[in-house]
Coordinates of C-alpha atoms and ligand atoms in Angstrom, one line a residue:
M1 CA 58.2 -96.6 159.8
C2 CA 62.0 -97.6 160.4
G3 CA 64.4 -96.0 158.0
I4 CA 67.8 -97.7 157.2
V5 CA 70.8 -96.0 155.4
G6 CA 74.4 -97.3 154.4
Y7 CA 77.6 -96.0 153.0
I8 CA 80.8 -97.5 151.5
G9 CA 83.2 -95.1 150.0
S10 CA 86.8 -94.5 149.3
A11 CA 86.5 -91.4 151.5
P12 CA 86.3 -91.3 155.4
H13 CA 82.8 -89.6 155.3
A14 CA 80.7 -92.3 156.6
Y15 CA 79.9 -90.3 159.9
D16 CA 78.7 -87.3 158.2
V17 CA 76.8 -88.9 155.3
L18 CA 74.8 -91.3 157.6
L19 CA 73.9 -88.6 160.1
D20 CA 72.7 -86.2 157.0
D21 CA 70.7 -89.1 155.6
L22 CA 69.2 -89.8 159.0
H23 CA 67.7 -86.4 159.0
R24 CA 66.6 -86.9 155.4
L25 CA 64.5 -89.8 156.6
E26 CA 62.9 -87.8 159.7
Y27 CA 59.8 -87.2 157.9
R28 CA 59.0 -91.0 158.1
G29 CA 58.4 -90.9 161.7
Y30 CA 60.4 -92.5 164.3
D31 CA 61.3 -92.8 168.1
S32 CA 65.1 -93.7 168.2
A33 CA 68.1 -93.7 166.1
G34 CA 71.5 -95.4 166.0
I35 CA 74.6 -95.5 164.0
A36 CA 77.5 -98.2 163.4
L37 CA 80.7 -97.6 161.6
V38 CA 83.6 -99.8 161.1
R39 CA 87.2 -98.1 161.1
D40 CA 89.8 -99.0 158.6
N41 CA 91.7 -100.9 161.4
G42 CA 88.4 -103.1 161.7
A43 CA 87.0 -101.7 165.1
L44 CA 83.4 -101.1 165.3
V45 CA 81.8 -97.9 166.9
R46 CA 78.2 -98.2 167.6
V47 CA 76.1 -95.6 169.1
R48 CA 72.2 -95.5 169.7
A49 CA 69.9 -93.1 171.2
V50 CA 66.0 -92.6 172.1
G51 CA 64.3 -89.7 170.5
K52 CA 65.5 -87.5 167.8
V53 CA 68.6 -87.6 165.5
A54 CA 69.8 -84.6 167.4
A55 CA 69.9 -86.9 170.5
L56 CA 72.2 -89.3 168.7
E57 CA 74.2 -86.5 167.4
E58 CA 74.7 -85.1 170.8
K59 CA 76.0 -88.7 172.0
L60 CA 78.2 -88.9 169.2
T61 CA 80.0 -85.5 169.7
K62 CA 80.6 -86.2 173.1
R63 CA 83.0 -88.7 171.5
A64 CA 85.9 -87.6 168.9
Q65 CA 84.5 -87.6 165.4
V66 CA 84.9 -91.0 163.8
Y67 CA 86.7 -91.3 160.5
A68 CA 85.4 -94.3 158.6
K69 CA 84.6 -95.6 154.9
L70 CA 81.8 -97.8 156.0
G71 CA 79.0 -97.5 158.0
I72 CA 75.1 -98.2 158.6
A73 CA 72.4 -96.2 160.5
H74 CA 68.8 -96.5 161.3
T75 CA 65.7 -94.5 162.6
R76 CA 63.4 -96.8 164.4
W77 CA 59.6 -97.0 164.5
A78 CA 59.0 -99.4 167.0
T79 CA 57.0 -102.7 166.0
H80 CA 58.7 -105.3 168.6
G81 CA 59.4 -103.8 172.2
A82 CA 59.2 -100.3 173.3
P83 CA 61.3 -97.3 172.2
S84 CA 64.5 -97.6 174.1
V85 CA 68.3 -97.7 173.6
R86 CA 68.5 -101.5 173.9
N87 CA 65.9 -102.0 171.2
A88 CA 67.4 -99.4 168.9
H89 CA 69.4 -100.4 165.9
P90 CA 71.9 -101.2 164.8
H91 CA 71.9 -104.6 166.5
T92 CA 75.1 -106.5 167.2
A93 CA 75.7 -110.1 167.8
G94 CA 79.4 -111.5 168.0
A95 CA 81.2 -109.9 164.8
I96 CA 77.9 -109.0 163.0
T97 CA 76.0 -105.6 163.0
L98 CA 73.2 -104.8 161.0
V99 CA 69.9 -102.6 160.4
H100 CA 66.6 -103.6 159.6
N101 CA 63.3 -102.4 158.2
G102 CA 60.4 -104.6 158.4
I103 CA 58.9 -107.4 160.3
I104 CA 60.0 -111.0 161.0
E105 CA 56.9 -113.1 161.2
N106 CA 58.5 -116.3 162.7
F107 CA 60.8 -114.4 165.0
A108 CA 59.5 -116.1 168.3
Q109 CA 60.4 -119.2 166.9
L110 CA 63.9 -118.0 165.9
R111 CA 64.6 -116.4 169.3
E112 CA 63.9 -119.6 170.8
E113 CA 66.4 -121.3 168.4
V114 CA 69.3 -119.0 169.0
Q115 CA 68.6 -119.1 172.7
K116 CA 68.9 -122.8 172.7
E117 CA 72.4 -122.2 170.9
G118 CA 73.5 -120.4 174.3
R119 CA 73.0 -117.0 172.6
M120 CA 71.9 -114.2 175.0
L121 CA 69.3 -111.7 173.5
R122 CA 69.7 -108.0 174.8
S123 CA 66.7 -106.7 173.0
D124 CA 62.9 -107.4 172.4
T125 CA 63.1 -106.9 168.8
D126 CA 62.6 -109.2 165.9
T127 CA 66.0 -107.9 164.4
E128 CA 68.5 -109.0 166.9
V129 CA 67.6 -112.7 166.2
I130 CA 68.9 -112.2 162.6
A131 CA 72.2 -110.8 163.9
H132 CA 72.7 -113.9 166.0
L133 CA 71.7 -116.2 163.1
I134 CA 74.2 -114.5 160.6
D135 CA 77.0 -114.4 163.3
M136 CA 76.5 -118.2 163.8
A137 CA 77.0 -118.6 159.9
Y138 CA 79.8 -116.2 159.6
A139 CA 81.6 -118.2 162.2
Q140 CA 81.7 -121.3 160.1
L141 CA 81.7 -119.6 156.5
H142 CA 84.2 -116.8 157.3
D143 CA 82.5 -114.7 154.4
L144 CA 79.8 -112.1 155.1
A145 CA 77.8 -112.6 151.9
D146 CA 77.8 -116.2 152.3
A147 CA 76.7 -116.0 155.9
V148 CA 73.8 -113.6 155.0
R149 CA 72.8 -115.9 152.0
A150 CA 72.8 -118.9 154.4
V151 CA 70.4 -117.2 156.6
L152 CA 68.0 -115.9 154.3
P153 CA 65.7 -119.1 153.8
R154 CA 65.2 -119.0 157.7
L155 CA 63.5 -115.7 157.5
R156 CA 59.8 -115.4 156.9
G157 CA 58.2 -111.8 156.6
A158 CA 59.5 -108.5 155.1
Y159 CA 63.0 -107.2 155.5
A160 CA 65.5 -105.0 154.1
L161 CA 68.8 -105.4 156.0
L162 CA 72.4 -103.8 155.7
V163 CA 74.9 -105.9 157.3
I164 CA 78.5 -105.2 158.2
A165 CA 81.1 -107.1 160.1
K166 CA 83.6 -106.1 162.6
G167 CA 87.2 -106.6 161.5
D168 CA 85.8 -106.2 157.8
P169 CA 85.9 -102.5 156.9
K170 CA 85.8 -103.5 153.3
T171 CA 82.2 -105.2 152.8
L172 CA 78.6 -104.3 153.0
V173 CA 75.9 -106.7 152.3
A174 CA 72.4 -105.5 151.4
V175 CA 69.3 -107.4 150.9
R176 CA 65.6 -107.1 150.8
V177 CA 62.3 -109.0 150.6
A178 CA 59.0 -107.0 150.4
S179 CA 60.8 -104.0 152.2
P180 CA 61.9 -100.8 150.4
L181 CA 65.4 -100.5 149.4
V182 CA 67.5 -98.5 147.1
M183 CA 71.1 -98.1 146.2
G184 CA 72.7 -94.8 145.0
V185 CA 75.7 -95.4 142.7
A186 CA 78.5 -92.8 142.5
A187 CA 81.8 -92.8 141.3
D188 CA 83.8 -93.5 144.6
A189 CA 80.9 -94.5 146.8
L190 CA 77.5 -96.6 147.2
F191 CA 74.6 -95.2 149.3
F192 CA 71.8 -97.4 150.6
A193 CA 68.7 -96.3 151.8
S194 CA 65.0 -97.4 152.6
D195 CA 63.8 -94.0 150.5
A196 CA 65.5 -92.5 147.7
V197 CA 65.0 -89.2 149.6
A198 CA 68.2 -90.1 151.3
I199 CA 70.1 -90.9 148.1
V200 CA 69.4 -88.0 145.8
A201 CA 71.4 -85.7 148.0
H202 CA 74.4 -87.7 146.7
T203 CA 73.8 -89.0 143.4
H204 CA 70.7 -89.3 141.2
R205 CA 71.9 -92.8 139.7
V206 CA 70.0 -95.5 141.4
I207 CA 69.2 -99.2 141.5
Y208 CA 66.1 -100.7 143.2
P209 CA 67.3 -104.5 144.2
L210 CA 64.4 -106.9 143.6
D211 CA 62.9 -109.3 146.3
G212 CA 65.5 -111.5 147.4
E213 CA 68.6 -110.1 145.5
I214 CA 71.8 -109.6 147.7
V215 CA 74.1 -106.9 146.9
V216 CA 77.6 -107.3 147.8
A217 CA 79.4 -103.9 148.0
K218 CA 83.2 -104.0 148.2
R219 CA 86.1 -101.7 148.6
T220 CA 89.4 -102.5 147.0
E221 CA 92.4 -100.3 146.7
G222 CA 90.3 -97.2 146.9
R223 CA 87.9 -98.1 144.5
V224 CA 84.1 -99.2 145.1
S225 CA 82.0 -102.0 143.3
Y226 CA 79.3 -104.1 143.8
T227 CA 77.7 -107.3 142.7
I228 CA 74.1 -108.4 142.7
T229 CA 72.9 -112.1 142.8
T230 CA 69.9 -113.9 143.6
E231 CA 69.5 -115.8 146.8
K232 CA 70.7 -118.9 144.8
G233 CA 73.9 -117.0 143.7
A234 CA 72.7 -116.4 140.1
L235 CA 74.5 -113.0 138.9
R236 CA 71.9 -110.1 138.2
K237 CA 72.6 -107.1 135.9
H238 CA 70.9 -103.8 136.9
T239 CA 71.3 -100.7 134.8
P240 CA 71.2 -97.6 137.2
R241 CA 68.4 -95.5 136.5
V242 CA 68.4 -91.5 136.9
L243 CA 65.8 -90.1 139.3
K244 CA 64.9 -86.5 138.3
W245 CA 63.5 -85.8 141.8
D246 CA 64.2 -83.0 144.1
H247 CA 64.4 -83.4 147.7
T248 CA 60.8 -82.6 148.5
Q249 CA 59.5 -84.8 145.8
A250 CA 61.9 -87.4 147.0
Q251 CA 60.4 -87.5 150.4
K252 CA 57.0 -88.2 148.9
E253 CA 58.6 -90.6 146.6
G254 CA 57.4 -88.6 143.6
Y255 CA 53.8 -88.1 144.8
A256 CA 52.2 -84.6 144.8
H257 CA 51.3 -85.3 148.6
F258 CA 51.6 -87.6 151.5
M259 CA 47.9 -88.3 151.2
L260 CA 48.1 -89.6 147.9
K261 CA 51.3 -91.6 148.7
E262 CA 49.5 -93.1 151.7
I263 CA 46.4 -93.8 149.6
M264 CA 48.6 -95.8 147.2
E265 CA 50.5 -97.4 149.8
Q266 CA 47.5 -99.3 151.3
P267 CA 48.1 -102.5 149.4
H268 CA 51.3 -102.8 151.4
A269 CA 49.8 -101.5 154.6
V270 CA 47.2 -104.0 154.7
T271 CA 49.8 -106.8 153.8
D272 CA 51.6 -105.5 156.9
A273 CA 48.6 -105.5 159.1
M274 CA 48.0 -109.3 158.5
R275 CA 51.4 -110.6 158.2
G276 CA 52.3 -113.3 160.0
R277 CA 48.7 -113.3 161.8
L278 CA 46.8 -115.5 159.6
D279 CA 46.5 -119.1 160.8
S280 CA 44.9 -120.8 157.9
D281 CA 45.0 -124.4 159.3
N282 CA 42.7 -123.2 162.2
A283 CA 40.8 -120.8 160.4
T284 CA 41.8 -118.3 162.8
A285 CA 44.0 -115.3 163.7
R286 CA 47.2 -115.4 165.7
L287 CA 47.4 -112.1 167.6
G288 CA 50.2 -112.2 170.0
G289 CA 49.1 -108.9 171.7
L290 CA 46.0 -110.5 172.6
A291 CA 47.5 -113.7 173.8
P292 CA 47.8 -112.7 177.4
V293 CA 44.0 -112.3 177.7
E294 CA 42.8 -114.9 175.4
E295 CA 41.2 -116.9 177.9
R296 CA 39.4 -113.9 179.6
L297 CA 38.2 -113.0 176.0
R298 CA 36.1 -116.3 175.9
T299 CA 34.1 -115.0 178.9
I300 CA 33.3 -111.6 176.9
K301 CA 29.7 -111.3 175.9
R302 CA 29.8 -107.6 174.9
I303 CA 32.3 -105.3 173.5
I304 CA 31.9 -101.2 173.4
I305 CA 34.3 -99.5 170.7
V306 CA 35.5 -96.4 171.6
S307 CA 37.3 -93.9 169.3
C308 CA 37.0 -90.8 167.0
G309 CA 36.8 -89.5 163.4
T310 CA 37.9 -92.1 161.0
S311 CA 38.8 -94.5 163.6
Y312 CA 35.0 -94.6 164.9
H313 CA 34.1 -95.3 161.2
A314 CA 36.3 -98.5 161.6
G315 CA 34.7 -99.1 165.0
L316 CA 31.1 -99.1 163.5
I317 CA 32.2 -101.6 160.9
G318 CA 33.9 -103.8 163.7
A319 CA 30.9 -103.8 165.8
Q320 CA 28.8 -104.9 162.8
L321 CA 31.3 -107.7 162.1
L322 CA 31.7 -108.8 165.8
Q323 CA 27.9 -109.2 165.9
E324 CA 27.4 -111.0 162.9
Y325 CA 30.5 -113.6 163.3
S326 CA 30.9 -113.9 166.8
G327 CA 27.6 -113.5 168.4
I328 CA 29.3 -110.8 170.8
V329 CA 26.8 -107.8 171.6
A330 CA 29.1 -104.8 170.1
E331 CA 28.4 -101.2 169.5
A332 CA 30.7 -98.3 168.6
V333 CA 30.8 -95.3 170.6
Y334 CA 32.2 -91.8 170.2
A335 CA 35.0 -91.7 172.7
S336 CA 34.0 -88.2 173.4
E337 CA 30.6 -89.3 174.4
F338 CA 31.5 -92.5 176.3
R339 CA 33.7 -90.6 178.6
Y340 CA 30.8 -88.5 179.8
S341 CA 28.0 -91.1 179.7
N342 CA 27.3 -93.7 182.3
Y343 CA 27.6 -96.8 180.4
L344 CA 26.7 -100.1 182.4
L345 CA 29.8 -102.2 182.4
D346 CA 30.3 -105.5 183.9
K347 CA 32.8 -108.3 183.9
E348 CA 31.4 -109.6 180.6
T349 CA 32.0 -106.4 178.9
A350 CA 35.4 -105.2 177.1
V351 CA 36.2 -101.9 175.8
L352 CA 38.0 -101.7 172.7
A353 CA 39.8 -98.5 171.8
I354 CA 40.8 -97.9 168.2
S355 CA 43.3 -95.0 167.4
Q356 CA 45.8 -94.3 164.7
S357 CA 48.1 -92.0 166.9
G358 CA 47.2 -93.8 170.2
E359 CA 47.2 -90.3 171.7
T360 CA 43.8 -89.0 171.2
A361 CA 42.7 -87.3 174.4
D362 CA 39.0 -88.4 174.1
T363 CA 39.9 -92.1 173.6
L364 CA 42.6 -92.1 176.1
A365 CA 40.0 -90.9 178.6
A366 CA 37.6 -93.3 177.7
V367 CA 40.1 -96.2 178.1
R368 CA 40.9 -94.7 181.8
E369 CA 37.3 -94.4 182.6
A370 CA 36.7 -98.0 181.5
K371 CA 39.9 -99.3 183.5
N372 CA 38.4 -97.3 186.4
K373 CA 35.3 -99.2 186.1
G374 CA 37.4 -102.5 186.2
V375 CA 36.6 -103.7 182.9
L376 CA 39.0 -105.3 180.2
T377 CA 40.5 -102.8 177.9
L378 CA 41.8 -103.7 174.5
G379 CA 43.3 -101.6 171.7
I380 CA 44.0 -101.2 167.9
V381 CA 46.7 -98.7 167.6
N382 CA 49.1 -97.8 164.8
A383 CA 51.7 -95.8 166.9
V384 CA 53.9 -98.2 168.9
G385 CA 54.7 -97.3 172.5
S386 CA 51.8 -94.5 172.4
S387 CA 49.8 -93.6 175.6
I388 CA 46.7 -95.8 174.5
A389 CA 48.9 -98.8 173.5
R390 CA 50.7 -98.4 177.1
E391 CA 47.4 -98.2 179.0
V392 CA 45.1 -101.0 177.6
D393 CA 45.3 -104.4 179.1
A394 CA 46.0 -105.8 175.6
G395 CA 46.0 -104.9 172.1
V396 CA 47.1 -105.2 168.6
Y397 CA 49.4 -102.8 166.4
N398 CA 48.1 -101.9 162.7
H399 CA 51.7 -101.8 161.6
A400 CA 50.6 -99.3 158.8
G401 CA 53.8 -97.3 159.3
P402 CA 53.6 -93.6 160.1
E403 CA 50.6 -91.7 158.7
I404 CA 52.0 -88.1 157.8
S405 CA 49.0 -86.5 156.1
V406 CA 46.2 -85.3 158.6
A407 CA 43.5 -87.2 156.5
S408 CA 43.7 -90.7 158.0
T409 CA 43.6 -93.3 155.0
K410 CA 45.9 -96.2 155.1
A411 CA 45.4 -96.3 159.1
F412 CA 41.7 -96.8 158.4
T413 CA 42.2 -99.7 156.0
S414 CA 44.8 -101.5 158.3
Q415 CA 42.3 -100.7 161.4
L416 CA 39.5 -102.8 159.3
I417 CA 42.0 -105.7 158.8
V418 CA 42.9 -105.9 162.3
L419 CA 39.3 -106.0 163.3
V420 CA 38.7 -108.7 160.8
L421 CA 41.5 -110.6 162.4
I422 CA 39.8 -110.1 165.9
V423 CA 36.5 -111.1 164.6
L424 CA 38.0 -114.3 163.4
L425 CA 39.8 -114.9 166.8
L426 CA 36.6 -114.3 168.6
G427 CA 34.3 -115.7 166.2
R428 CA 36.5 -119.0 166.3
Q429 CA 36.2 -119.1 170.0
R430 CA 32.6 -119.2 169.7
T431 CA 30.2 -119.7 166.9
M432 CA 32.2 -119.2 163.5
S433 CA 32.8 -122.5 161.6
V434 CA 36.1 -123.7 160.1
A435 CA 34.7 -123.1 156.7
M436 CA 33.7 -119.7 157.2
G437 CA 37.0 -118.8 158.8
K438 CA 38.8 -120.1 155.9
R439 CA 36.7 -118.6 153.5
I440 CA 37.4 -115.1 155.1
I441 CA 41.0 -115.9 155.3
R442 CA 41.1 -116.7 151.6
H443 CA 39.4 -113.6 150.9
L444 CA 41.6 -111.2 153.1
C445 CA 44.6 -112.6 151.3
A446 CA 43.3 -111.3 148.0
I447 CA 42.4 -107.8 149.5
P448 CA 46.0 -106.1 148.8
R449 CA 45.6 -106.9 145.0
L450 CA 42.0 -105.7 145.0
I451 CA 43.1 -102.4 146.4
E452 CA 45.8 -102.0 143.9
T453 CA 43.1 -102.4 140.9
V454 CA 41.1 -99.7 142.6
C455 CA 44.1 -97.4 143.0
Q456 CA 44.6 -97.8 138.9
H457 CA 41.4 -96.0 138.7
H458 CA 43.0 -92.8 139.9
K459 CA 42.8 -90.9 136.7
E460 CA 39.2 -91.9 136.3
I461 CA 38.4 -90.6 139.6
R462 CA 40.3 -87.3 139.1
A463 CA 38.1 -86.6 136.1
I464 CA 34.9 -87.1 138.0
A465 CA 36.4 -84.9 140.8
R466 CA 36.8 -82.3 138.2
R467 CA 33.4 -82.4 136.9
Y468 CA 31.9 -82.0 140.4
K469 CA 34.2 -79.7 141.9
R470 CA 31.9 -76.9 141.7
Y471 CA 29.3 -78.2 144.0
D472 CA 29.2 -77.0 147.4
N473 CA 27.2 -79.9 149.0
F474 CA 27.2 -83.7 148.7
L475 CA 25.1 -86.6 150.2
Y476 CA 26.9 -90.0 150.7
V477 CA 24.9 -93.0 151.3
G478 CA 25.1 -96.6 151.9
R479 CA 23.8 -99.6 153.6
L480 CA 24.9 -102.3 156.1
H481 CA 28.8 -102.3 156.0
N482 CA 28.9 -99.5 153.5
F483 CA 27.0 -97.0 156.0
P484 CA 30.0 -96.3 157.9
I485 CA 31.9 -96.0 154.6
A486 CA 29.3 -93.2 153.4
L487 CA 30.2 -91.4 156.9
E488 CA 33.9 -91.8 156.1
G489 CA 33.7 -90.5 152.4
A490 CA 31.7 -87.5 153.7
L491 CA 34.3 -86.9 156.5
K492 CA 37.1 -87.0 154.0
I493 CA 35.7 -84.4 151.6
K494 CA 34.9 -82.0 154.4
E495 CA 38.2 -82.1 156.0
I496 CA 40.4 -82.2 152.6
A497 CA 38.2 -80.3 150.4
Y498 CA 36.2 -77.8 152.7
V499 CA 33.0 -79.2 151.1
H500 CA 30.0 -79.7 153.2
A501 CA 28.9 -83.4 153.1
E502 CA 26.5 -85.6 154.9
G503 CA 26.7 -89.4 155.3
Y504 CA 23.5 -91.3 155.9
P505 CA 22.1 -94.8 155.8
F506 CA 20.4 -95.0 152.3
G507 CA 17.4 -96.2 154.0
E508 CA 17.1 -92.8 155.9
M509 CA 16.8 -90.7 152.7
K510 CA 12.9 -90.7 152.9
H511 CA 13.1 -89.5 156.5
G512 CA 14.4 -86.3 155.7
P513 CA 17.6 -85.9 153.8
I514 CA 15.6 -86.3 150.1
A515 CA 14.2 -82.9 150.9
L516 CA 17.5 -81.8 149.8
V517 CA 17.9 -83.4 146.6
E518 CA 17.9 -81.0 143.6
P519 CA 20.4 -80.6 140.6
S520 CA 23.0 -78.9 143.0
L521 CA 23.2 -81.6 145.2
P522 CA 25.1 -84.8 144.1
T523 CA 24.6 -87.8 146.0
V524 CA 27.7 -90.6 146.2
V525 CA 25.7 -94.0 146.4
I526 CA 28.1 -96.8 147.8
A527 CA 26.2 -99.6 146.4
P528 CA 28.1 -102.8 145.2
R529 CA 25.9 -105.6 144.0
D530 CA 24.8 -107.4 147.6
S531 CA 21.7 -108.5 149.6
V532 CA 20.4 -104.9 149.3
Y533 CA 20.9 -104.1 145.6
E534 CA 17.2 -103.7 144.7
K535 CA 16.7 -101.3 147.8
N536 CA 19.6 -99.2 146.6
L537 CA 18.4 -99.4 143.0
S538 CA 15.0 -97.8 144.1
G539 CA 16.7 -95.3 146.1
I540 CA 18.8 -93.9 143.1
Q541 CA 15.7 -93.9 140.9
E542 CA 14.1 -91.6 143.7
I543 CA 17.0 -89.3 143.5
R544 CA 17.0 -89.2 139.9
A545 CA 13.2 -88.6 139.8
R546 CA 14.0 -85.4 141.7
R547 CA 16.8 -84.4 139.2
G548 CA 19.6 -85.3 141.7
K549 CA 23.1 -86.4 140.2
V550 CA 24.2 -89.7 141.4
I551 CA 27.8 -91.0 141.6
A552 CA 27.8 -94.7 142.2
I553 CA 30.5 -96.7 143.9
T554 CA 29.7 -100.3 142.6
T555 CA 30.8 -103.6 141.3
H556 CA 30.6 -104.5 137.5
D557 CA 27.4 -107.0 138.1
A558 CA 25.3 -104.1 139.4
V559 CA 24.2 -103.6 135.9
D560 CA 21.2 -101.4 136.7
I561 CA 22.9 -99.5 139.0
V562 CA 25.8 -98.6 136.5
K563 CA 22.8 -97.7 134.0
H564 CA 21.1 -95.4 136.2
A565 CA 24.1 -93.6 137.9
H566 CA 25.4 -90.4 136.2
D567 CA 28.9 -91.5 137.1
A568 CA 29.9 -94.8 138.1
I569 CA 33.2 -96.2 139.6
I570 CA 33.4 -99.9 139.2
V571 CA 35.2 -101.6 142.1
P572 CA 36.4 -105.4 142.3
K573 CA 34.1 -107.8 144.3
T574 CA 35.0 -109.6 147.6
L575 CA 32.9 -110.7 150.6
P576 CA 30.2 -108.3 151.6
V577 CA 32.1 -107.9 155.0
L578 CA 35.4 -106.9 153.3
M579 CA 33.5 -104.5 150.7
P580 CA 34.4 -101.5 153.0
L581 CA 38.3 -102.3 152.4
I582 CA 37.5 -101.8 148.8
T583 CA 34.7 -99.0 148.6
V584 CA 36.6 -96.7 150.7
I585 CA 39.4 -96.2 148.2
P586 CA 37.6 -94.3 145.5
L587 CA 36.2 -92.0 148.2
Q588 CA 39.7 -91.2 149.6
L589 CA 40.8 -90.5 145.9
L590 CA 37.7 -88.5 145.1
A591 CA 37.9 -86.4 148.4
Y592 CA 41.9 -86.1 147.5
E593 CA 41.3 -84.6 143.8
V594 CA 38.3 -82.4 144.9
G595 CA 40.6 -80.9 147.6
V596 CA 43.5 -80.4 145.1
A597 CA 41.4 -79.0 142.7
H598 CA 40.1 -76.4 145.3
G599 CA 43.8 -75.6 146.1
V600 CA 43.8 -76.8 149.6
D601 CA 47.0 -77.9 151.2
V602 CA 45.7 -81.4 151.6
D603 CA 48.1 -82.7 153.8
K604 CA 47.5 -80.2 156.4
P605 CA 43.9 -78.9 156.1
R606 CA 43.0 -75.9 158.2
N607 CA 42.1 -76.1 161.7
L608 CA 43.0 -80.0 161.9
A609 CA 45.9 -81.5 163.8
K610 CA 46.9 -85.1 163.0
S611 CA 47.1 -85.7 166.8
V612 CA 44.1 -84.3 168.9
T613 CA 45.9 -84.4 172.2
V614 CA 43.3 -82.0 173.7
E615 CA 39.5 -82.2 174.3
Ligands
M6R701 O1 44.6 -91.0 166.0 P1 43.1 -91.3 165.9 O2 42.8 -92.3 165.2 O3 42.7 -91.4 167.5 O4 42.4 -90.0 165.3 C1 41.1 -89.9 165.5 C2 40.6 -88.8 164.7 O5 41.0 -87.7 165.2 C3 41.2 -88.9 163.2 O6 40.6 -90.2 162.6 C4 40.7 -87.7 162.4 O7 39.2 -87.7 162.3 C5 41.2 -87.7 161.0 N1 41.8 -86.6 160.6 C6 40.3 -88.4 159.7 O8 41.0 -88.2 158.7

């Protein structure tokens, strides 16, 4: 996830402040970094480097230290264009230099527009185009804030921007829409950042500008001041609030662990995964990464999804959805199995790899094996520019931002969103009706809000976790789209709480697992009210008849399930195909809370690595 920082002050410390702040944002994950300073004589100094902030520092120390009272800097986590110096921020166009965190949805159209104006774009980013638009406005308006204000209505998507102009060492303009931005207020300086972690080192007095608000920071006669206005120019008053966080808490934005922060980020992460990709008019999805192979996709009759761990569980759901809505024969296979098996692959088959890190050795090997056999390879990857992203023929990024905790949470839900988008695209190429496509899109748009509702049950789930923390074994069961969620719930509690758990299709109980049921084995039943409601209800009664405890993840209309379960977590309802996006959240929280109750270092559980780059 990109990080932006900015400084305007009466002392010439911009250079040191911004480099320190970039280090403080390193935990967010990034692939390149850059800084731009405006000296008192108006001259701009800009340096960018691929890799760590240390690489940027090295480049900078080759130049003399720059004394400046104004500057902006950036750590980039690539979304548009591979990690490289020319794609690194800050981006400059004419007099304007800026840094950006977010994604501009209509950037392709804006790019064309500025190119028609004779502007030469030097990067592949969605950001550079904003610099050109602001520069064009600045040439006419001669005022930085007015120029930024004039361009904002043209931008669709999410952004936090810090903008400076060559020749104006006294002004910094900041604005945000749907991307984080915080301003630190000190007596003689203002600090800007994507995240308060960079601010609390300087001051604990902060302002969080609201969506669409524009902050104009000025330095006049050694004093620093700011005004905050709406896009239309109306003045806004914010009283700074005082943060009591220390540095480590700030990195986690006040959450005890990255895992919890990432669980709570899911409404945002799933929004980013679908941002700019829904085409409601045509009831389909617009996936730029698949555009080069769109015609070839029409000829595909079979898809094999290869992945590991949590990504494999997303793949299981993806395979179900592909079959249901596109008529494509689909199956999910563990990448570690695929690479050593002899799957019959032909020209009508595609292999789709799913990976958060894009570096998982087994998944990468499966992609290479598929390529070797000449089939079309596709990817759903979170880490931009990673090995799998580079090696597949075409793919879609999740845009979930870096996942720091070893346990995958927001990557999983954003993978599911991308899978639904692919199903929309392939389904509409084949059998899916406009009405069905529109219905799915309508329900997809409501998902972030529904996830937020589930996150609000956190306390209640913590109480349940504390009641069940003494159990050594759990069963997780579900049917249809919720069977992979049972597997995912069991995996989460295994890795985070070191509790043994098994995931099963509920219908399999009588074929073995029911032998285990007794008072010391709780069963987590994922059973929203759906087409298999009665079956699930009978299953619960069978467990109860054997004095087994039942924790149900269900919906309010599943009245009898709620009645018969020992504990029930009620989640909101959506289309059955989208329910996994909702039912998985309480299971993530349950595993997290049991792990915390056991004193496990949940972000770094024993024996596990975030990126499994060896077999
Ligand atoms: O980076 P990937 O998605 O390829 O990783 C796959 C698995 O290693 C990963 O999902 C693992 O199972 C997680 N620890 C699950 O929380």
